[in-house]
Amino acid sequence: MQFRDIIGHDLVKAHLISTVRENRVSHAQLFLGPEGSGSLALALAYAQFINCENKAEFDSCGLCSSCRKYNKLIHPDLHFSYPFIAKHKEDNAATFIENWRKAFLNNPYLSLENWRQQLDADNKQVNINIAEAHEIIKKLSLKSFEAEFKVLIMWLPEYLEKEGNALLKLIEEPPEKTLFLLVAENQNKILNTIISRTQLVKINKLSHQAITSYLIENKNLEESEARDIAFIADGNVQEAINMIDTQTNNHFNLLVKWLRLIVQDSGLNIISICEEELAKLGRENQKTFLMYAINIMRQIILIKLDLSNLVFLSAHELDFVNKFATHYTIEQIEETINLFETTHYSVERNANPKILFLDLSLQLVLMFKYKTFPKGTQYI
């Protein structure tokens, strides 16, 4: 993985390259960025650049022995750790390394959900267990085989839980020429004792334009289609890829139809659309539909704040948000976003879609009809 292969993040790339050029490589770094932003790919490109045998000015060469092995994820001094489902207490990340290589090489922007699918996880919980912590200590206590640096890239240390305490001394006082790169999405779920021992590399979500360009150049989409998908994906490359794979970028008509029934408090029709249309979308389509709805609501807030210059919508979408914005308060729209996000979370965890969307619809009826919404209220 080379820096040039990664979408956007020019400032982050420049910073990482400068730390190597100026011999300021911190032994423990936390790459913190939202899902689908490319944090994991950046960490790998950074490690490859550090160990490249013939560095160019702004990237690894891609051709030396080290780079060729990095490109296949088979370098003996490159180690990965990630959440998995242990069938036996001695299972560790290496047990699933072939699944990992396949998943990452197919899509370096992969999400936890896509990784779980590689593991046939169903509803089982993933984590990084104590056996994996012990294996990390064992591997990193050995001398390097070929490269100057031994590198451990840990994806989603949020799933390390209390087992991470076994690694504290190693992270704080690692063997010489050992590099820890932790790649996380939610800082609040990481052990504070680990955060305090790492240097933060903040990675922002990608711009709509960056994803639009990526979809045009790499997925052969027309500009209008790429722009629509980038808008819904909201900086998440994985989400954009999911939408292409499932062809779920045409949610506007369904959203307008559903919201119209809600504001009209059309009970039987609400039940019908929840059972016959929303529940039958399938989980991935339901997630992208909700993300699209969230983004539309965010555009409405921008309109109400007189920030129309930040709104990028097609003509029919813009007409809808302008009309919708005149009827409801910012507080109502914000609460609507919260409800959509809560529902998205439940969809990811395989909640019953008929009950889920009906419950959501009835909560929205109450809020839109009576202008107030007591938080925590549930219909069913």
CSV table of C-alpha atoms in Angstrom, one decimal:
chain,number,residue,atom,x,y,z
A,1,MET,CA,0.0,0.0,0.0
A,2,GLN,CA,1.5,3.3,-1.1
A,3,PHE,CA,0.3,6.8,-0.1
A,4,ARG,CA,-0.6,7.5,-3.7
A,5,ASP,CA,-3.1,4.7,-3.6
A,6,ILE,CA,-5.1,6.3,-0.8
A,7,ILE,CA,-7.9,8.9,-1.4
A,8,GLY,CA,-7.2,12.4,-0.1
A,9,HIS,CA,-5.6,13.2,3.3
A,10,ASP,CA,-2.7,15.2,1.7
A,11,LEU,CA,-1.8,17.0,4.9
A,12,VAL,CA,-1.8,13.8,6.9
A,13,LYS,CA,0.4,12.1,4.3
A,14,ALA,CA,2.8,15.0,4.4
A,15,HIS,CA,3.0,14.9,8.2
A,16,LEU,CA,3.7,11.2,8.2
A,17,ILE,CA,6.4,11.5,5.6
A,18,SER,CA,8.1,14.3,7.4
A,19,THR,CA,8.3,12.3,10.6
A,20,VAL,CA,10.3,9.7,8.8
A,21,ARG,CA,12.5,12.2,6.9
A,22,GLU,CA,13.3,14.1,10.1
A,23,ASN,CA,13.8,10.9,12.2
A,24,ARG,CA,10.8,11.7,14.5
A,25,VAL,CA,8.9,8.4,14.3
A,26,SER,CA,7.1,7.9,17.6
A,27,HIS,CA,7.1,4.2,18.7
A,28,ALA,CA,3.4,4.2,19.5
A,29,GLN,CA,0.8,6.1,17.4
A,30,LEU,CA,-3.0,6.2,17.4
A,31,PHE,CA,-4.5,6.7,14.0
A,32,LEU,CA,-8.0,8.0,14.8
A,33,GLY,CA,-10.6,8.5,12.1
A,34,PRO,CA,-14.2,7.6,11.2
A,35,GLU,CA,-15.2,4.4,9.5
A,36,GLY,CA,-14.3,4.3,5.8
A,37,SER,CA,-11.9,7.3,6.0
A,38,GLY,CA,-8.8,5.3,5.1
A,39,SER,CA,-7.1,5.3,8.5
A,40,LEU,CA,-6.1,1.7,8.2
A,41,ALA,CA,-4.7,2.2,4.7
A,42,LEU,CA,-2.7,5.2,5.9
A,43,ALA,CA,-1.2,3.2,8.7
A,44,LEU,CA,0.0,0.5,6.4
A,45,ALA,CA,1.3,3.0,3.8
A,46,TYR,CA,3.3,4.7,6.6
A,47,ALA,CA,4.8,1.4,7.8
A,48,GLN,CA,5.7,0.5,4.2
A,49,PHE,CA,7.4,3.9,3.7
A,50,ILE,CA,9.4,3.5,6.9
A,51,ASN,CA,10.7,0.1,5.9
A,52,CYS,CA,11.1,0.8,2.1
A,53,GLU,CA,14.6,0.1,1.0
A,54,ASN,CA,14.6,2.8,-1.8
A,55,LYS,CA,12.3,5.6,-0.6
A,56,ALA,CA,11.2,8.2,-3.1
A,57,GLU,CA,10.7,11.8,-1.8
A,58,PHE,CA,7.0,11.4,-1.1
A,59,ASP,CA,6.3,7.7,-1.1
A,60,SER,CA,7.7,4.2,-0.9
A,61,CYS,CA,9.2,2.8,-4.1
A,62,GLY,CA,6.7,0.0,-4.4
A,63,LEU,CA,9.4,-2.2,-6.1
A,64,CYS,CA,12.0,-3.2,-3.5
A,65,SER,CA,11.8,-6.6,-1.7
A,66,SER,CA,10.2,-5.0,1.4
A,67,CYS,CA,7.5,-3.1,-0.6
A,68,ARG,CA,6.6,-6.2,-2.6
A,69,LYS,CA,6.1,-8.2,0.6
A,70,TYR,CA,4.1,-5.3,2.2
A,71,ASN,CA,1.9,-5.2,-0.9
A,72,LYS,CA,0.9,-8.8,-0.3
A,73,LEU,CA,0.8,-8.4,3.6
A,74,ILE,CA,3.4,-11.1,4.0
A,75,HIS,CA,6.4,-9.3,5.3
A,76,PRO,CA,7.8,-11.2,8.3
A,77,ASP,CA,8.3,-8.0,10.3
A,78,LEU,CA,4.7,-6.8,9.7
A,79,HIS,CA,2.1,-8.0,12.1
A,80,PHE,CA,-1.6,-7.4,12.3
A,81,SER,CA,-4.0,-7.5,15.2
A,82,TYR,CA,-7.8,-7.1,14.8
A,83,PRO,CA,-11.1,-8.3,16.4
A,84,PHE,CA,-12.1,-11.8,15.7
A,85,ILE,CA,-14.3,-14.6,17.1
A,86,ALA,CA,-12.3,-17.1,19.1
A,87,LYS,CA,-13.6,-20.7,18.8
A,88,HIS,CA,-10.9,-21.9,21.1
A,89,LYS,CA,-9.2,-20.1,24.0
A,90,GLU,CA,-5.8,-20.3,22.2
A,91,ASP,CA,-7.1,-18.7,19.0
A,92,ASN,CA,-5.4,-15.4,18.1
A,93,ALA,CA,-5.3,-13.1,15.1
A,94,ALA,CA,-2.9,-15.3,13.2
A,95,THR,CA,-5.6,-18.0,13.1
A,96,PHE,CA,-7.6,-15.7,10.7
A,97,ILE,CA,-4.7,-14.1,8.8
A,98,GLU,CA,-5.8,-15.5,5.4
A,99,ASN,CA,-9.3,-14.1,5.9
A,100,TRP,CA,-7.7,-10.8,6.9
A,101,ARG,CA,-5.4,-10.6,3.9
A,102,LYS,CA,-8.2,-11.3,1.5
A,103,ALA,CA,-10.5,-8.8,3.1
A,104,PHE,CA,-8.0,-6.0,3.2
A,105,LEU,CA,-6.5,-6.5,-0.2
A,106,ASN,CA,-10.0,-6.6,-1.7
A,107,ASN,CA,-10.9,-3.3,0.1
A,108,PRO,CA,-8.5,-1.4,2.4
A,109,TYR,CA,-11.4,0.8,3.5
A,110,LEU,CA,-13.3,-2.1,5.0
A,111,SER,CA,-15.7,-1.7,7.9
A,112,LEU,CA,-16.1,-4.0,11.0
A,113,GLU,CA,-19.4,-5.2,9.5
A,114,ASN,CA,-17.6,-6.3,6.3
A,115,TRP,CA,-14.9,-8.0,8.3
A,116,ARG,CA,-17.5,-9.8,10.3
A,117,GLN,CA,-19.0,-11.1,7.1
A,118,GLN,CA,-15.6,-12.6,6.2
A,119,LEU,CA,-15.7,-14.5,9.5
A,120,ASP,CA,-19.3,-15.6,9.1
A,121,ALA,CA,-19.9,-14.0,12.5
A,122,ASP,CA,-23.8,-13.9,12.4
A,123,ASN,CA,-24.7,-12.3,15.8
A,124,LYS,CA,-21.5,-13.4,17.6
A,125,GLN,CA,-19.4,-10.8,19.3
A,126,VAL,CA,-15.9,-10.0,18.1
A,127,ASN,CA,-13.0,-9.0,20.4
A,128,ILE,CA,-9.2,-9.0,20.8
A,129,ASN,CA,-8.7,-11.7,23.5
A,130,ILE,CA,-6.0,-12.3,26.1
A,131,ALA,CA,-4.4,-15.0,23.9
A,132,GLU,CA,-3.8,-12.4,21.2
A,133,ALA,CA,-2.3,-10.0,23.7
A,134,HIS,CA,0.2,-12.7,24.8
A,135,GLU,CA,0.9,-13.5,21.1
A,136,ILE,CA,1.7,-9.8,20.4
A,137,ILE,CA,4.2,-9.8,23.4
A,138,LYS,CA,5.8,-13.0,22.1
A,139,LYS,CA,6.1,-11.8,18.5
A,140,LEU,CA,7.5,-8.4,19.3
A,141,SER,CA,10.1,-9.7,21.7
A,142,LEU,CA,11.9,-11.3,18.8
A,143,LYS,CA,14.5,-9.6,16.7
A,144,SER,CA,13.6,-8.2,13.2
A,145,PHE,CA,14.0,-10.7,10.4
A,146,GLU,CA,14.6,-8.3,7.5
A,147,ALA,CA,13.4,-4.8,8.1
A,148,GLU,CA,14.7,-2.0,10.2
A,149,PHE,CA,11.5,-1.8,12.2
A,150,LYS,CA,9.1,-4.5,13.5
A,151,VAL,CA,5.6,-3.1,13.0
A,152,LEU,CA,2.3,-4.1,14.7
A,153,ILE,CA,-0.8,-2.6,13.2
A,154,MET,CA,-3.8,-3.1,15.5
A,155,TRP,CA,-7.1,-2.4,13.9
A,156,LEU,CA,-9.9,-1.3,16.3
A,157,PRO,CA,-8.2,-1.4,19.7
A,158,GLU,CA,-11.7,-0.5,21.0
A,159,TYR,CA,-12.3,-4.3,21.2
A,160,LEU,CA,-9.2,-4.9,23.3
A,161,GLU,CA,-11.1,-4.2,26.6
A,162,LYS,CA,-9.2,-5.1,29.8
A,163,GLU,CA,-6.9,-7.5,28.0
A,164,GLY,CA,-5.1,-4.4,26.8
A,165,ASN,CA,-3.5,-3.9,30.2
A,166,ALA,CA,-1.2,-6.9,29.4
A,167,LEU,CA,0.3,-4.7,26.6
A,168,LEU,CA,0.9,-1.5,28.6
A,169,LYS,CA,4.5,-2.1,29.5
A,170,LEU,CA,5.3,-3.3,26.0
A,171,ILE,CA,3.7,-0.1,24.5
A,172,GLU,CA,5.5,2.2,26.9
A,173,GLU,CA,8.9,0.5,26.7
A,174,PRO,CA,9.0,-1.5,23.5
A,175,PRO,CA,12.1,-3.3,22.2
A,176,GLU,CA,14.3,-1.2,20.0
A,177,LYS,CA,13.0,-0.4,16.5
A,178,THR,CA,9.5,-1.6,17.3
A,179,LEU,CA,6.5,0.4,16.1
A,180,PHE,CA,2.9,0.2,17.3
A,181,LEU,CA,0.2,1.7,15.0
A,182,LEU,CA,-3.2,1.6,16.5
A,183,VAL,CA,-6.1,2.3,14.1
A,184,ALA,CA,-9.3,3.3,15.9
A,185,GLU,CA,-12.7,4.8,15.2
A,186,ASN,CA,-14.0,5.7,18.6
A,187,GLN,CA,-11.6,7.2,21.1
A,188,ASN,CA,-14.1,6.9,24.0
A,189,LYS,CA,-14.0,3.1,23.8
A,190,ILE,CA,-10.3,2.8,24.1
A,191,LEU,CA,-8.6,2.2,27.4
A,192,ASN,CA,-7.3,5.5,28.7
A,193,THR,CA,-4.1,3.8,29.8
A,194,ILE,CA,-3.4,3.0,26.1
A,195,ILE,CA,-4.4,6.5,24.8
A,196,SER,CA,-2.0,8.1,27.3
A,197,ARG,CA,0.9,6.1,25.8
A,198,THR,CA,0.3,6.9,22.2
A,199,GLN,CA,0.8,9.9,19.9
A,200,LEU,CA,-2.4,10.9,18.1
A,201,VAL,CA,-2.7,11.1,14.3
A,202,LYS,CA,-6.2,12.7,13.7
A,203,ILE,CA,-7.8,11.7,10.4
A,204,ASN,CA,-10.9,13.5,9.2
A,205,LYS,CA,-13.7,12.0,7.1
A,206,LEU,CA,-13.2,12.4,3.4
A,207,SER,CA,-14.9,15.2,1.4
A,208,HIS,CA,-17.8,14.5,-0.9
A,209,GLN,CA,-15.6,15.6,-3.8
A,210,ALA,CA,-12.9,13.2,-2.9
A,211,ILE,CA,-15.3,10.3,-2.9
A,212,THR,CA,-17.0,11.5,-6.1
A,213,SER,CA,-13.6,11.6,-7.9
A,214,TYR,CA,-12.7,8.1,-6.5
A,215,LEU,CA,-16.0,6.6,-7.8
A,216,ILE,CA,-15.7,8.2,-11.2
A,217,GLU,CA,-12.0,7.1,-11.6
A,218,ASN,CA,-12.1,3.6,-9.9
A,219,LYS,CA,-15.8,2.5,-10.2
A,220,ASN,CA,-16.5,4.0,-13.7
A,221,LEU,CA,-19.6,5.8,-12.5
A,222,GLU,CA,-21.2,8.8,-14.2
A,223,GLU,CA,-20.5,12.1,-12.4
A,224,SER,CA,-24.2,12.6,-11.3
A,225,GLU,CA,-24.5,9.0,-9.9
A,226,ALA,CA,-21.1,9.3,-8.2
A,227,ARG,CA,-22.1,12.6,-6.6
A,228,ASP,CA,-25.4,11.2,-5.3
A,229,ILE,CA,-23.6,8.2,-3.8
A,230,ALA,CA,-20.9,10.4,-2.3
A,231,PHE,CA,-23.5,12.6,-0.7
A,232,ILE,CA,-25.2,9.6,1.0
A,233,ALA,CA,-21.9,8.0,2.0
A,234,ASP,CA,-20.9,11.2,3.8
A,235,GLY,CA,-17.1,10.5,3.8
A,236,ASN,CA,-17.3,6.7,4.2
A,237,VAL,CA,-15.8,4.9,1.2
A,238,GLN,CA,-17.0,1.5,2.5
A,239,GLU,CA,-20.6,2.9,2.6
A,240,ALA,CA,-20.2,4.1,-1.0
A,241,ILE,CA,-18.9,0.7,-2.1
A,242,ASN,CA,-21.8,-1.0,-0.4
A,243,MET,CA,-24.2,1.2,-2.2
A,244,ILE,CA,-22.7,0.4,-5.6
A,245,ASP,CA,-22.7,-3.3,-4.8
A,246,THR,CA,-26.4,-3.3,-3.8
A,247,GLN,CA,-27.5,-0.5,-6.1
A,248,THR,CA,-29.2,1.4,-3.4
A,249,ASN,CA,-28.7,5.0,-4.3
A,250,ASN,CA,-32.3,5.9,-5.2
A,251,HIS,CA,-34.0,6.5,-1.9
A,252,PHE,CA,-35.4,10.0,-2.4
A,253,ASN,CA,-38.9,8.9,-3.5
A,254,LEU,CA,-39.2,6.4,-0.8
A,255,LEU,CA,-38.2,8.9,1.9
A,256,VAL,CA,-40.6,11.5,0.7
A,257,LYS,CA,-43.5,9.0,0.5
A,258,TRP,CA,-42.7,7.7,4.0
A,259,LEU,CA,-42.4,11.2,5.6
A,260,ARG,CA,-45.6,12.4,3.9
A,261,LEU,CA,-47.5,9.5,5.5
A,262,ILE,CA,-45.9,10.3,8.9
A,263,VAL,CA,-46.8,14.0,8.9
A,264,GLN,CA,-50.3,13.1,7.8
A,265,ASP,CA,-50.5,10.5,10.6
A,266,SER,CA,-51.9,8.0,8.1
A,267,GLY,CA,-51.9,5.0,10.4
A,268,LEU,CA,-52.7,2.0,8.1
A,269,ASN,CA,-50.6,3.4,5.3
A,270,ILE,CA,-47.6,3.8,7.7
A,271,ILE,CA,-48.0,0.2,8.7
A,272,SER,CA,-48.1,-0.8,5.1
A,273,ILE,CA,-45.0,1.0,4.0
A,274,CYS,CA,-43.1,-0.2,7.0
A,275,GLU,CA,-44.0,-3.9,6.3
A,276,GLU,CA,-44.1,-3.9,2.5
A,277,GLU,CA,-41.3,-1.5,1.5
A,278,LEU,CA,-38.9,-0.5,4.3
A,279,ALA,CA,-38.8,-4.0,6.0
A,280,LYS,CA,-38.1,-5.7,2.6
A,281,LEU,CA,-35.2,-3.5,1.6
A,282,GLY,CA,-32.7,-5.9,3.2
A,283,ARG,CA,-30.3,-4.9,5.9
A,284,GLU,CA,-27.6,-3.1,3.8
A,285,ASN,CA,-30.3,-1.2,1.9
A,286,GLN,CA,-32.0,-0.2,5.1
A,287,LYS,CA,-28.7,1.1,6.4
A,288,THR,CA,-28.0,3.2,3.3
A,289,PHE,CA,-31.6,4.5,3.3
A,290,LEU,CA,-31.2,5.7,6.8
A,291,MET,CA,-27.9,7.3,6.1
A,292,TYR,CA,-29.4,9.1,3.1
A,293,ALA,CA,-32.3,10.3,5.4
A,294,ILE,CA,-29.8,11.5,8.0
A,295,ASN,CA,-27.9,13.5,5.4
A,296,ILE,CA,-31.1,15.0,4.0
A,297,MET,CA,-32.0,16.1,7.6
A,298,ARG,CA,-28.6,17.7,8.0
A,299,GLN,CA,-29.1,19.7,4.8
A,300,ILE,CA,-32.4,20.9,6.2
A,301,ILE,CA,-30.5,22.2,9.3
A,302,LEU,CA,-28.1,24.1,7.1
A,303,ILE,CA,-31.0,25.7,5.3
A,304,LYS,CA,-32.6,26.8,8.6
A,305,LEU,CA,-29.2,28.2,9.7
A,306,ASP,CA,-29.0,30.3,6.4
A,307,LEU,CA,-26.1,28.3,5.2
A,308,SER,CA,-27.5,27.4,1.8
A,309,ASN,CA,-24.1,27.9,0.3
A,310,LEU,CA,-23.0,24.6,2.0
A,311,VAL,CA,-26.0,22.6,0.6
A,312,PHE,CA,-25.2,20.5,-2.5
A,313,LEU,CA,-28.4,18.7,-3.7
A,314,SER,CA,-30.1,17.9,-6.9
A,315,ALA,CA,-33.1,20.2,-7.9
A,316,HIS,CA,-35.8,17.9,-6.6
A,317,GLU,CA,-34.0,17.3,-3.3
A,318,LEU,CA,-33.4,21.0,-2.8
A,319,ASP,CA,-37.0,21.7,-3.4
A,320,PHE,CA,-38.0,19.1,-0.8
A,321,VAL,CA,-35.6,20.3,1.9
A,322,ASN,CA,-36.6,24.0,1.4
A,323,LYS,CA,-40.3,23.1,1.9
A,324,PHE,CA,-39.7,20.8,4.8
A,325,ALA,CA,-37.5,23.3,6.6
A,326,THR,CA,-40.4,25.8,6.8
A,327,HIS,CA,-42.6,23.5,8.9
A,328,TYR,CA,-40.3,22.2,11.6
A,329,THR,CA,-37.8,23.5,14.1
A,330,ILE,CA,-34.1,22.8,14.3
A,331,GLU,CA,-34.7,20.9,17.6
A,332,GLN,CA,-37.2,18.6,15.8
A,333,ILE,CA,-34.8,17.9,12.9
A,334,GLU,CA,-32.0,17.2,15.4
A,335,GLU,CA,-34.2,14.7,17.3
A,336,THR,CA,-35.2,13.1,13.9
A,337,ILE,CA,-31.5,12.6,13.2
A,338,ASN,CA,-31.0,11.0,16.6
A,339,LEU,CA,-33.9,8.6,15.9
A,340,PHE,CA,-32.5,7.7,12.5
A,341,GLU,CA,-29.0,7.1,14.0
A,342,THR,CA,-30.5,4.9,16.8
A,343,THR,CA,-32.5,2.9,14.2
A,344,HIS,CA,-29.4,2.5,12.0
A,345,TYR,CA,-27.5,1.1,15.1
A,346,SER,CA,-30.4,-1.4,15.6
A,347,VAL,CA,-30.5,-2.5,12.0
A,348,GLU,CA,-26.8,-3.3,12.2
A,349,ARG,CA,-27.6,-5.6,15.1
A,350,ASN,CA,-30.4,-7.5,13.2
A,351,ALA,CA,-33.4,-6.1,15.0
A,352,ASN,CA,-36.8,-7.0,13.6
A,353,PRO,CA,-37.2,-4.5,10.7
A,354,LYS,CA,-41.0,-4.4,10.8
A,355,ILE,CA,-41.1,-3.5,14.5
A,356,LEU,CA,-38.1,-1.2,14.2
A,357,PHE,CA,-39.5,0.9,11.3
A,358,LEU,CA,-43.0,1.0,12.7
A,359,ASP,CA,-41.6,2.1,16.1
A,360,LEU,CA,-39.5,4.8,14.4
A,361,SER,CA,-42.5,6.0,12.3
A,362,LEU,CA,-44.8,6.3,15.3
A,363,GLN,CA,-42.2,8.3,17.3
A,364,LEU,CA,-41.9,10.6,14.3
A,365,VAL,CA,-45.6,11.0,14.1
A,366,LEU,CA,-45.7,12.1,17.7
A,367,MET,CA,-42.9,14.6,17.3
A,368,PHE,CA,-44.1,16.2,14.1
A,369,LYS,CA,-47.7,16.3,15.0
A,370,TYR,CA,-47.4,17.7,18.5
A,371,LYS,CA,-44.2,19.7,18.0
A,372,THR,CA,-42.7,18.2,21.2
A,373,PHE,CA,-41.1,14.8,21.8
A,374,PRO,CA,-40.3,13.4,25.2
A,375,LYS,CA,-36.9,11.7,24.8
A,376,GLY,CA,-37.0,8.0,25.6
A,377,THR,CA,-40.7,7.6,24.8
A,378,GLN,CA,-41.4,4.3,23.0
A,379,TYR,CA,-44.7,3.3,21.4
A,380,ILE,CA,-44.0,-0.4,21.3
